[in-house]
Short mmCIF file of C-alpha atoms and ligand atoms in Angstrom, two decimals:
data_model
loop_
_atom_site.label_atom_id
_atom_site.label_comp_id
_atom_site.label_asym_id
_atom_site.label_seq_id
_atom_site.Cartn_x
_atom_site.Cartn_y
_atom_site.Cartn_z
CA MET D 1 -0.04 -0.05 -0.17
CA ARG D 2 1.35 3.40 -0.87
CA GLU D 3 1.36 5.80 2.09
CA LEU D 4 2.24 9.42 2.75
CA LEU D 5 4.87 9.54 5.49
CA ALA D 6 5.31 12.85 7.62
CA VAL D 7 8.18 11.23 9.35
CA GLU D 8 10.76 9.11 7.66
CA PRO D 9 13.26 6.83 9.22
CA SER D 10 16.77 8.12 9.66
CA PRO D 11 19.47 5.74 8.38
CA GLY D 12 22.44 5.21 10.45
CA ALA D 13 20.72 6.36 13.70
CA ASP D 14 22.03 5.02 17.19
CA LEU D 15 18.73 3.71 18.30
CA ARG D 16 16.33 1.70 15.79
CA VAL D 17 12.88 1.46 17.07
CA CYS D 18 10.02 -0.46 15.59
CA LEU D 19 6.69 0.58 16.68
CA THR D 20 4.32 -2.24 16.38
CA TYR D 21 0.62 -2.19 16.27
CA PRO D 22 -0.78 -5.64 17.47
CA ASN D 23 -3.65 -5.54 15.11
CA GLU D 24 -4.56 -4.50 11.60
CA TYR D 25 -3.33 -1.41 9.57
CA ARG D 26 -6.67 0.21 9.80
CA GLY D 27 -6.25 0.03 13.63
CA MET D 28 -2.69 1.35 13.61
CA ALA D 29 -3.79 4.26 11.25
CA SER D 30 -6.74 5.46 13.01
CA ASN D 31 -5.05 5.31 16.50
CA LEU D 32 -3.95 8.87 17.39
CA GLY D 33 -1.64 7.63 20.38
CA PHE D 34 0.30 5.49 17.96
CA HIS D 35 0.90 8.60 15.79
CA ILE D 36 1.90 10.74 18.71
CA VAL D 37 4.19 8.16 20.02
CA HIS D 38 5.80 7.83 16.39
CA ARG D 39 6.48 11.87 16.32
CA ILE D 40 7.82 11.86 19.82
CA LEU D 41 10.27 9.04 19.27
CA ALA D 42 11.42 10.42 15.75
CA GLY D 43 11.78 13.80 17.22
CA ILE D 44 14.66 12.42 19.47
CA PRO D 45 18.16 12.93 18.03
CA GLY D 46 19.85 9.56 17.25
CA VAL D 47 16.53 7.73 17.04
CA SER D 48 15.06 6.10 13.87
CA VAL D 49 11.37 5.01 13.92
CA GLU D 50 9.90 2.37 11.65
CA ARG D 51 6.42 0.60 11.92
CA SER D 52 4.86 -2.85 11.50
CA TYR D 53 1.47 -4.35 12.24
CA VAL D 54 -0.05 -7.79 12.66
CA PRO D 55 -1.88 -8.65 9.61
CA THR D 56 -5.34 -10.49 10.18
CA ASP D 57 -4.43 -13.60 8.13
CA ALA D 58 -1.97 -14.32 11.07
CA TYR D 59 -4.43 -14.41 13.53
CA LYS D 60 -6.04 -17.74 12.49
CA SER D 61 -3.05 -20.07 12.44
CA LEU D 62 0.30 -18.87 13.81
CA ASP D 63 3.08 -19.87 11.46
CA PRO D 64 6.44 -19.39 13.22
CA ASN D 65 8.36 -19.52 9.90
CA ARG D 66 6.73 -16.40 8.65
CA THR D 67 8.69 -13.24 9.31
CA LEU D 68 7.07 -9.84 10.58
CA VAL D 69 9.15 -7.17 9.02
CA SER D 70 8.96 -3.34 9.18
CA LEU D 71 6.94 -1.33 6.47
CA GLU D 72 9.74 1.22 5.95
CA THR D 73 12.66 -1.17 5.41
CA GLY D 74 11.44 -4.54 5.45
CA SER D 75 13.71 -5.38 8.49
CA PRO D 76 12.70 -8.32 10.92
CA LEU D 77 11.68 -7.01 14.47
CA SER D 78 14.60 -8.84 15.72
CA GLU D 79 16.91 -6.47 14.25
CA PHE D 80 15.77 -3.41 16.14
CA ASP D 81 17.04 -2.24 19.50
CA ILE D 82 13.50 -1.54 20.85
CA VAL D 83 10.14 -3.03 19.63
CA GLY D 84 7.40 -1.02 21.14
CA PHE D 85 3.75 -1.94 21.27
CA SER D 86 0.81 0.16 21.75
CA LEU D 87 -1.75 -2.05 23.58
CA GLN D 88 -5.35 -0.63 23.27
CA PHE D 89 -7.54 -3.83 24.07
CA GLU D 90 -6.92 -6.85 26.03
CA LEU D 91 -7.82 -9.02 23.01
CA ASP D 92 -4.78 -7.74 21.17
CA TYR D 93 -2.42 -9.57 23.84
CA PRO D 94 -2.37 -12.73 21.70
CA HIS D 95 -1.52 -10.69 18.63
CA MET D 96 1.36 -8.97 20.50
CA LEU D 97 2.78 -12.39 21.25
CA GLU D 98 2.13 -13.45 17.63
CA ALA D 99 4.37 -10.29 16.56
CA LEU D 100 7.14 -11.51 18.88
CA VAL D 101 7.33 -14.90 17.52
CA MET D 102 6.93 -13.79 13.91
CA GLY D 103 9.52 -11.07 14.48
CA GLY D 104 12.18 -13.59 15.48
CA ILE D 105 12.19 -12.29 19.24
CA PRO D 106 12.40 -14.90 22.20
CA LEU D 107 8.82 -14.92 23.44
CA ARG D 108 9.84 -14.79 27.15
CA ARG D 109 11.94 -11.96 28.43
CA GLU D 110 14.09 -14.52 30.52
CA ASP D 111 15.27 -16.12 27.22
CA ARG D 112 16.39 -12.61 25.77
CA ASP D 113 20.01 -11.20 25.69
CA GLU D 114 22.22 -8.45 24.85
CA ASN D 115 21.46 -9.15 21.17
CA ASP D 116 17.72 -8.92 21.50
CA PRO D 117 15.53 -5.89 21.12
CA LEU D 118 13.90 -4.50 24.37
CA VAL D 119 10.25 -5.11 24.25
CA LEU D 120 8.29 -1.96 25.60
CA VAL D 121 4.63 -1.61 26.04
CA GLY D 122 2.37 1.12 26.47
CA GLY D 123 -1.40 2.01 26.29
CA PRO D 124 -4.38 1.95 28.49
CA CYS D 125 -3.99 -1.77 29.26
CA THR D 126 -0.85 -1.34 31.06
CA VAL D 127 -2.69 -0.49 34.46
CA ASN D 128 -2.23 -4.20 35.02
CA PRO D 129 1.03 -5.63 33.54
CA LYS D 130 0.68 -8.94 35.49
CA PRO D 131 -0.78 -11.08 32.47
CA LEU D 132 1.98 -9.83 30.17
CA GLU D 133 5.03 -9.69 32.68
CA PRO D 134 6.78 -13.01 31.31
CA TYR D 135 6.92 -11.30 27.79
CA VAL D 136 7.57 -7.61 28.33
CA ASP D 137 10.89 -6.03 29.25
CA VAL D 138 9.37 -2.56 30.07
CA PHE D 139 5.94 -1.17 30.61
CA TYR D 140 5.31 2.50 30.20
CA VAL D 141 2.14 3.59 32.24
CA GLY D 142 0.95 6.88 31.10
CA GLU D 143 0.56 9.65 28.47
CA ALA D 144 3.41 9.48 25.87
CA GLU D 145 4.27 13.13 26.16
CA ALA D 146 4.64 12.99 30.01
CA GLY D 147 7.81 10.91 30.03
CA LEU D 148 8.64 8.62 27.16
CA GLU D 149 11.31 10.74 25.77
CA GLU D 150 13.13 10.60 29.04
CA GLY D 151 13.06 6.66 28.99
CA ILE D 152 14.26 6.55 25.48
CA GLU D 153 17.18 8.87 26.30
CA ALA D 154 18.04 6.75 29.14
CA ILE D 155 18.23 3.67 26.74
CA LEU D 156 20.39 5.65 24.44
CA THR D 157 23.04 6.53 27.01
CA ALA D 158 22.73 3.03 28.83
CA ARG D 159 26.05 1.03 28.82
CA ASP D 160 24.16 -2.29 27.99
CA ARG D 161 20.66 -4.05 28.34
CA ARG D 162 20.92 -4.40 32.07
CA ASP D 163 22.03 -0.85 32.69
CA ALA D 164 19.07 0.36 30.59
CA LEU D 165 16.64 -1.54 32.62
CA GLU D 166 18.01 -0.44 35.90
CA GLU D 167 17.80 3.01 34.67
CA LEU D 168 14.25 2.78 33.54
CA ALA D 169 12.99 1.24 36.69
CA ASP D 170 13.98 4.47 38.40
CA LEU D 171 12.12 6.84 36.02
CA PRO D 172 8.45 7.95 36.59
CA GLY D 173 5.75 5.94 34.68
CA PHE D 174 8.15 3.03 33.91
CA TYR D 175 7.56 -0.48 35.28
CA VAL D 176 10.25 -3.07 34.72
CA PRO D 177 9.27 -6.63 35.82
CA GLU D 178 13.13 -7.53 36.53
CA TYR D 179 13.37 -4.55 39.13
CA PRO D 180 9.86 -4.52 40.49
CA GLY D 181 8.38 -1.56 42.45
CA THR D 182 5.38 0.81 42.49
CA VAL D 183 4.62 2.89 39.48
CA ASP D 184 2.22 5.94 39.24
CA ARG D 185 0.49 6.45 36.07
CA VAL D 186 1.94 9.86 34.36
CA THR D 187 -0.15 12.25 32.64
CA VAL D 188 0.45 15.89 31.27
CA ASN D 189 -1.34 18.67 33.16
CA ASN D 190 -1.79 21.01 30.33
CA LEU D 191 -2.42 19.71 26.76
CA GLY D 192 -1.58 23.25 25.46
CA GLY D 193 2.10 22.63 26.57
CA THR D 194 2.65 19.57 24.43
CA GLU D 195 2.78 19.55 20.47
CA PRO D 196 -0.52 19.66 18.50
CA PRO D 197 -1.19 15.99 17.67
CA LYS D 198 -0.90 15.50 14.14
CA ILE D 199 -0.67 12.20 12.27
CA ALA D 200 2.55 10.74 11.28
CA PHE D 201 1.37 8.83 8.13
CA ALA D 202 -1.64 8.17 5.91
CA PRO D 203 -2.65 5.72 3.31
CA GLU D 204 -2.59 7.60 -0.02
CA ASP D 205 -5.71 5.97 -1.21
CA THR D 206 -8.37 6.39 1.63
CA GLU D 207 -11.19 5.39 -0.74
CA HIS D 208 -10.09 1.58 -1.04
CA THR D 209 -8.90 1.45 2.55
CA GLY D 210 -12.08 2.59 3.95
CA LEU D 211 -9.91 5.04 6.02
CA ARG D 212 -11.58 8.26 5.75
CA ALA D 213 -11.23 9.98 9.12
CA TYR D 214 -8.30 12.05 10.53
CA PRO D 215 -8.36 11.65 14.41
CA VAL D 216 -8.72 15.04 16.02
CA GLU D 217 -8.09 15.16 19.62
CA LEU D 218 -10.24 17.54 21.42
CA GLY D 219 -9.26 16.42 25.00
CA ARG D 220 -8.36 13.75 27.46
CA GLY D 221 -9.74 12.46 30.66
CA CYS D 222 -13.49 12.18 31.80
CA PRO D 223 -15.12 14.05 34.64
CA TYR D 224 -17.58 11.36 35.28
CA ARG D 225 -16.89 7.86 36.90
CA CYS D 226 -19.28 5.21 35.56
CA ALA D 227 -18.44 2.26 37.72
CA PHE D 228 -17.41 -0.16 34.73
CA CYS D 229 -15.35 2.45 32.81
CA LEU D 230 -11.57 2.02 32.81
CA GLY D 231 -10.99 5.39 31.07
CA GLY D 232 -13.40 7.27 33.73
CA PHE D 233 -10.99 5.92 36.53
CA THR D 234 -7.59 5.89 34.83
CA ALA D 235 -7.40 8.42 32.10
CA GLY D 236 -6.70 11.47 34.55
CA HIS D 237 -8.78 14.66 35.01
CA MET D 238 -10.60 16.31 32.08
CA ARG D 239 -8.45 18.40 29.84
CA HIS D 240 -9.34 20.22 26.81
CA ARG D 241 -6.94 21.09 23.90
CA PRO D 242 -6.67 24.77 23.23
CA VAL D 243 -8.69 25.97 20.05
CA GLU D 244 -5.39 27.36 18.58
CA GLN D 245 -3.84 23.86 18.50
CA LEU D 246 -7.04 22.48 17.00
CA LEU D 247 -6.96 24.96 14.19
CA GLU D 248 -3.35 23.96 13.40
CA VAL D 249 -4.42 20.25 13.39
CA LEU D 250 -7.50 21.11 11.14
CA GLU D 251 -5.07 22.64 8.72
CA ASP D 252 -3.14 19.46 8.72
CA VAL D 253 -6.43 17.65 8.00
CA GLU D 254 -6.86 19.73 4.87
CA LYS D 255 -3.55 18.89 3.58
CA SER D 256 -3.91 15.14 4.32
CA PRO D 257 -5.77 12.53 2.03
CA TYR D 258 -8.69 12.62 4.56
CA ASP D 259 -11.80 14.37 4.19
CA ARG D 260 -13.28 13.79 7.52
CA ALA D 261 -12.45 14.91 11.07
CA ALA D 262 -13.07 12.30 13.78
CA MET D 263 -13.63 14.09 17.13
CA ILE D 264 -11.63 12.13 19.84
CA SER D 265 -12.48 12.86 23.50
CA PRO D 266 -14.37 10.95 26.02
CA SER D 267 -17.14 13.58 25.67
CA PRO D 268 -16.57 15.97 22.67
CA THR D 269 -19.41 18.16 23.34
CA LEU D 270 -17.91 19.27 26.80
CA HIS D 271 -15.17 21.09 24.91
CA PRO D 272 -16.01 24.74 25.70
CA GLU D 273 -15.28 25.77 21.88
CA PHE D 274 -17.05 22.83 20.44
CA GLU D 275 -19.45 24.90 18.29
CA GLU D 276 -16.69 26.87 17.13
CA ILE D 277 -14.69 23.82 16.14
CA LEU D 278 -17.71 22.28 14.13
CA GLU D 279 -17.86 25.64 12.24
CA GLU D 280 -14.26 25.64 11.41
CA CYS D 281 -14.78 22.01 9.77
CA LEU D 282 -17.84 23.24 7.98
CA GLU D 283 -15.82 26.32 6.55
CA ARG D 284 -12.94 23.94 5.49
CA HIS D 285 -15.33 21.61 3.85
CA LEU D 286 -14.30 18.86 6.26
CA GLU D 287 -17.06 16.50 7.50
CA VAL D 288 -17.17 15.45 11.15
CA SER D 289 -17.75 12.23 12.83
CA LEU D 290 -18.35 11.77 16.64
CA PRO D 291 -17.56 8.93 18.90
CA SER D 292 -20.17 7.95 21.45
CA THR D 293 -21.40 11.21 23.19
CA ARG D 294 -22.56 11.25 26.73
CA ILE D 295 -26.46 11.67 26.42
CA ASN D 296 -26.94 14.05 29.39
CA ASP D 297 -24.45 16.40 27.95
CA LEU D 298 -25.59 16.63 24.40
CA ASP D 299 -28.31 19.47 23.77
CA PRO D 300 -30.99 18.46 21.11
CA GLU D 301 -30.31 21.97 19.65
CA LEU D 302 -26.93 21.10 18.67
CA LEU D 303 -28.17 18.28 16.39
CA PRO D 304 -29.04 20.31 13.32
CA GLU D 305 -25.48 21.71 13.32
CA LEU D 306 -23.97 18.27 13.78
CA ARG D 307 -25.97 16.98 10.92
CA GLU D 308 -24.72 20.10 8.65
CA ALA D 309 -21.13 19.17 9.80
CA GLY D 310 -21.69 15.75 8.19
CA VAL D 311 -22.51 13.49 11.26
CA ARG D 312 -24.52 10.92 9.92
CA THR D 313 -24.67 8.43 12.95
CA LEU D 314 -25.42 9.51 16.35
CA THR D 315 -23.67 7.07 19.00
CA LEU D 316 -25.26 7.05 22.35
CA ALA D 317 -24.65 4.64 25.19
CA PRO D 318 -27.74 4.58 27.51
CA GLU D 319 -26.66 1.19 29.06
CA SER D 320 -29.79 0.26 30.57
CA GLY D 321 -33.44 0.97 30.90
CA SER D 322 -33.53 0.15 34.40
CA GLU D 323 -33.21 3.08 37.01
CA ASP D 324 -31.57 0.71 39.66
CA VAL D 325 -29.05 -0.61 37.12
CA LEU D 326 -28.09 2.80 36.24
CA GLU D 327 -27.66 3.77 39.63
CA PHE D 328 -25.48 0.69 40.26
CA LEU D 329 -23.44 1.69 37.17
CA ASN D 330 -23.24 5.24 38.37
CA LYS D 331 -24.38 6.50 35.15
CA PRO D 332 -27.54 8.66 35.28
CA LEU D 333 -29.58 8.80 32.40
CA HIS D 334 -32.48 11.41 31.64
CA ARG D 335 -34.82 8.94 29.55
CA ASP D 336 -36.89 11.77 28.03
CA HIS D 337 -33.79 13.62 27.03
CA LEU D 338 -32.63 10.45 25.21
CA LEU D 339 -35.94 9.86 23.39
CA GLU D 340 -35.92 13.45 22.35
CA LEU D 341 -32.34 13.15 20.98
CA VAL D 342 -33.26 9.97 19.05
CA GLU D 343 -36.56 11.56 17.70
CA ASP D 344 -34.73 14.74 16.55
CA ALA D 345 -31.84 12.74 14.99
CA GLY D 346 -34.48 10.58 13.20
CA ARG D 347 -36.23 13.73 11.81
CA LEU D 348 -32.88 14.92 10.52
CA GLY D 349 -32.17 11.61 8.87
CA MET D 350 -29.51 10.63 11.07
CA ARG D 351 -28.90 6.98 12.05
CA VAL D 352 -28.85 6.24 15.68
CA LYS D 353 -26.47 3.71 17.32
CA LEU D 354 -27.40 2.69 20.87
CA TYR D 355 -25.12 0.51 23.31
CA PHE D 356 -26.62 -1.32 26.20
CA ILE D 357 -24.87 -3.51 28.99
CA VAL D 358 -26.64 -6.65 30.29
CA GLY D 359 -25.43 -9.25 32.85
CA ILE D 360 -25.05 -7.04 35.87
CA PRO D 361 -24.54 -9.42 38.84
CA GLY D 362 -27.25 -9.20 41.31
CA PHE D 363 -29.89 -7.89 38.99
CA PRO D 364 -32.72 -10.38 37.78
CA PRO D 365 -32.94 -10.51 33.98
CA GLU D 366 -36.39 -8.96 33.86
CA GLU D 367 -34.54 -5.70 35.50
CA ASP D 368 -31.30 -6.04 33.75
CA THR D 369 -32.29 -7.14 30.09
CA VAL D 370 -36.08 -6.67 29.68
CA ALA D 371 -36.13 -2.92 30.65
CA SER D 372 -33.49 -2.20 28.25
CA ALA D 373 -34.79 -4.10 25.47
CA ARG D 374 -38.01 -2.09 26.03
CA LEU D 375 -36.09 1.27 25.96
CA ALA D 376 -34.25 0.25 22.65
CA ARG D 377 -37.65 -0.72 21.19
CA GLU D 378 -39.22 2.82 22.11
CA CYS D 379 -35.92 4.28 20.46
CA ALA D 380 -36.47 2.21 17.44
CA GLU D 381 -39.86 3.64 16.96
CA LEU D 382 -38.47 7.06 16.74
CA ALA D 383 -35.47 6.72 14.27
CA ASP D 384 -33.43 4.20 12.36
CA VAL D 385 -31.71 2.55 15.27
CA ARG D 386 -28.89 0.01 15.53
CA VAL D 387 -28.54 -1.57 18.74
CA SER D 388 -25.34 -3.23 20.30
CA VAL D 389 -25.42 -5.18 23.40
CA ASN D 390 -22.48 -6.14 25.51
CA PRO D 391 -22.03 -8.11 28.64
CA LEU D 392 -20.75 -6.18 31.80
CA ILE D 393 -17.06 -6.69 31.76
CA PRO D 394 -15.31 -5.99 35.27
CA LYS D 395 -12.06 -4.34 34.38
CA ALA D 396 -8.98 -3.49 36.60
CA CYS D 397 -8.80 -0.17 38.45
CA THR D 398 -12.48 0.34 38.47
CA PRO D 399 -14.79 -0.52 41.43
CA LEU D 400 -16.32 -3.58 39.43
CA GLN D 401 -12.77 -5.28 39.52
CA TYR D 402 -14.21 -6.74 42.65
CA SER D 403 -17.33 -8.14 40.86
CA GLU D 404 -17.85 -11.55 39.40
CA MET D 405 -18.80 -11.77 35.63
CA LEU D 406 -21.88 -13.97 34.51
CA SER D 407 -21.19 -17.17 32.95
CA ALA D 408 -21.37 -17.40 28.99
CA ARG D 409 -24.41 -19.59 29.36
CA GLU D 410 -26.08 -16.84 31.43
CA ILE D 411 -24.99 -13.87 29.09
CA ASN D 412 -26.45 -15.87 26.19
CA ARG D 413 -29.74 -16.30 28.09
CA ARG D 414 -30.06 -12.72 28.47
CA TYR D 415 -29.13 -12.02 24.87
CA ARG D 416 -32.04 -14.23 23.66
CA LEU D 417 -34.26 -12.33 26.12
CA PHE D 418 -33.16 -9.16 24.86
CA GLU D 419 -33.82 -10.32 21.07
CA ARG D 420 -37.25 -11.60 22.03
CA GLU D 421 -38.38 -8.31 23.66
CA PHE D 422 -36.71 -5.88 21.30
CA ARG D 423 -37.41 -7.68 18.05
CA GLY D 424 -35.21 -5.34 15.84
CA ARG D 425 -31.68 -5.28 14.49
CA VAL D 426 -29.24 -6.06 17.27
CA SER D 427 -25.74 -7.37 17.57
CA PHE D 428 -24.22 -9.01 20.63
CA GLU D 429 -20.57 -9.00 21.84
CA ASP D 430 -19.24 -12.70 21.86
CA PRO D 431 -19.67 -13.89 25.56
CA GLU D 432 -16.50 -15.94 25.58
CA LEU D 433 -14.41 -13.22 24.19
CA ALA D 434 -16.03 -10.80 26.78
CA ARG D 435 -14.92 -13.10 29.62
CA ALA D 436 -11.27 -13.21 27.97
CA GLN D 437 -11.21 -9.40 28.35
CA CYS D 438 -12.12 -9.79 32.12
CA LEU D 439 -9.49 -12.50 32.60
CA LEU D 440 -6.67 -10.49 30.99
CA SER D 441 -7.74 -7.18 32.49
CA ARG D 442 -7.64 -8.10 36.24
CA GLY D 443 -5.75 -11.24 36.16
CA ASP D 444 -2.47 -12.21 37.59
CA VAL D 445 0.71 -13.38 36.15
CA ASP D 446 -0.60 -17.06 36.00
CA VAL D 447 -2.89 -15.97 33.19
CA SER D 448 0.06 -16.09 30.97
CA ARG D 449 -0.50 -19.85 30.83
CA ILE D 450 -3.91 -19.37 29.25
CA LEU D 451 -2.69 -16.75 26.80
CA GLU D 452 0.10 -19.05 25.60
CA GLU D 453 -2.32 -21.76 24.95
CA VAL D 454 -4.60 -19.48 23.16
CA LEU D 455 -1.43 -18.39 21.24
CA TRP D 456 -0.51 -21.87 19.86
CA ASN D 457 -3.81 -23.22 19.28
CA ALA D 458 -6.63 -22.34 17.05
CA ARG D 459 -7.91 -19.01 18.22
CA SER D 460 -11.48 -19.69 17.98
CA PRO D 461 -13.82 -18.04 20.79
CA GLY D 462 -14.09 -21.66 22.14
CA ALA D 463 -10.11 -21.62 22.56
CA TRP D 464 -10.46 -18.97 25.46
CA ALA D 465 -13.10 -21.16 27.21
CA ARG D 466 -11.02 -24.50 26.87
CA ALA D 467 -7.89 -22.85 27.93
CA MET D 468 -9.57 -21.32 30.95
CA ARG D 469 -11.17 -24.64 31.97
CA SER D 470 -7.67 -26.48 31.47
CA HIS D 471 -5.79 -23.94 33.60
CA GLY D 472 -6.79 -22.89 37.03
CA VAL D 473 -5.95 -19.26 37.79
CA SER D 474 -6.00 -17.10 41.05
CA ILE D 475 -8.14 -14.43 39.52
CA SER D 476 -10.72 -15.27 36.81
CA PRO D 477 -14.18 -13.86 35.57
CA ASP D 478 -15.76 -16.04 38.26
CA ARG D 479 -13.46 -15.51 40.92
CA PRO D 480 -12.80 -11.56 41.60
CA PRO D 481 -10.15 -10.36 44.10
CA ASP D 482 -11.58 -10.80 47.63
CA GLY D 483 -10.47 -7.33 48.66
CA PRO D 484 -7.84 -4.64 48.18
CA GLU D 485 -5.03 -6.86 49.56
CA ASP D 486 -5.97 -9.46 46.84
CA VAL D 487 -5.51 -7.17 43.88
CA PRO D 488 -2.43 -8.49 41.89
CA TYR D 489 -1.45 -5.03 40.29
CA ASP D 490 -1.84 -3.00 43.49
CA PHE D 491 1.70 -1.72 42.64
CA VAL D 492 0.39 0.33 39.67
CA ARG D 493 -1.43 3.69 41.09
CA ALA D 494 -3.58 4.92 38.04
CA GLY D 495 -6.50 6.51 39.78
CA PRO D 496 -8.18 6.11 43.10
CA ASP D 497 -6.38 3.41 45.18
CA HIS D 498 -7.73 0.15 45.75
CA GLU D 499 -9.28 0.84 49.05
CA GLU D 500 -11.22 3.50 47.75
CA LEU D 501 -12.44 1.46 44.78
CA TYR D 502 -13.52 -1.22 47.28
CA ARG D 503 -15.22 1.27 49.34
CA LEU D 504 -17.19 2.37 46.09
CA PHE D 505 -17.74 -1.28 45.06
CA THR D 506 -19.45 -1.99 48.55
CA SER D 507 -21.61 1.02 48.21
CA LEU D 508 -22.66 0.11 44.75
CA GLN D 509 -23.61 -3.16 46.11
CA CYS D 510 -26.64 -1.73 48.00
CA ALA D 511 -28.33 -1.00 44.70
CA PRO D 512 -29.79 -4.56 43.80
CA MET D 513 -31.18 -4.99 47.20
CA LYS D 514 -33.84 -2.02 46.76
S1 SF4 K 1 -18.47 5.73 30.18
FE1 SF4 K 1 -18.07 7.65 29.40
S2 SF4 K 1 -19.09 9.15 30.76
FE2 SF4 K 1 -18.76 7.32 31.87
S3 SF4 K 1 -16.65 7.52 32.72
FE3 SF4 K 1 -16.43 6.35 30.78
S4 SF4 K 1 -15.92 7.93 29.26
FE4 SF4 K 1 -16.76 8.92 30.96
#
């Protein structure tokens, strides 16, 4: 595929880094964090950056004889000094291991020596490094601008591999399993003090790749704390990007092959200059797309402007139709407000995508599922609605890390109930893959046995269930941590401490008893 590169590798550099996305090209190109890291690393004197990704056809059957090479120079991953991964989703863990095997790098860190690359991992999943500890030399926990450059400079000046690891273990945001200690997630206080986040590369032909949108970051962090949301508890306080920086990024969008600006933020409409940004996009003939927008923060009067700016799908996450479930999830919903938004969106010719969560432990199916299906049906009478239903996945560093997850059989039962009550177009997340996410998110180091079995065997959804049955692990979807002292990743401080999360969890527990 032909690409436009804003950042080229520098031949003869002291340190060669291969940034690897553990999923398809599409994910790599649309992940703004990947572009930010690429630009930061390429800006360090003496560092040359290349990229690779794990192609989809490698997922089904891992061929150790196949070689994963960088896109820029076709070099095998094993030839680099650092191989860095950006981990966005738990289900990418096996793909990261595939990349190591296909890249010719010893899978386990204990088998690597001076001639092997340092394997460095960043991204939101690093709040629990335990399941990946046997494979990763260095975890970076936090936002790239906050301290990644310092770490790379420490590697540049280190005498050898051991010296580099020792140095990194003392730096803020870095966790080195060989020298374990506590680590605080690092963030930047003022986004205006960082570089405006522009992409580092783009496919030349956006038409055929289906990639149409340039990711434009409006802000980071979320002011709310929905009990199930990893980002709400770990992404730091809400920060908006100054409008001057956004204008600079929009100029870059105009020069790029993209004709659409995807607004990236946990709640884009909370940006104080959101309407001004929409107008700027209109003036520049750029269409806009929005991620899921918090219902209570979206004024129906804004919908005509969004429609005019090219937003064709309104994505909303009511999560549940039950007041008690919403209270348990700590996510209030103004039901009439939702119905007004859906009706107005329908009138404006917009499609509406709705997300619901089912399988809340302690709630009977009638309350957990039927109430949501009925709300979805009410919405479907007002607009062209697509519904997506996901089970509750207890995640690390949220109050629900202490909650059990329902069995796949029970989740499936609730899906059928939803289908019967809703009687419309609906998609369901695979229950086994959802349970695998829970396992990887809050598991201990023993989860790596399951991960390796899934890596080497056919990776159908059934493979996770089979591997979970054959390897007993200390923390699993059915067996949450008993309390703060039982949390395997308590050395990572990414938000409220685990005592506070436990206190929140036990207060939420009151909800189903009402
Ligand atoms: S679900 Fe949305 S509103 Fe709630 S904490 Fe997460 S990002 Fe914020």
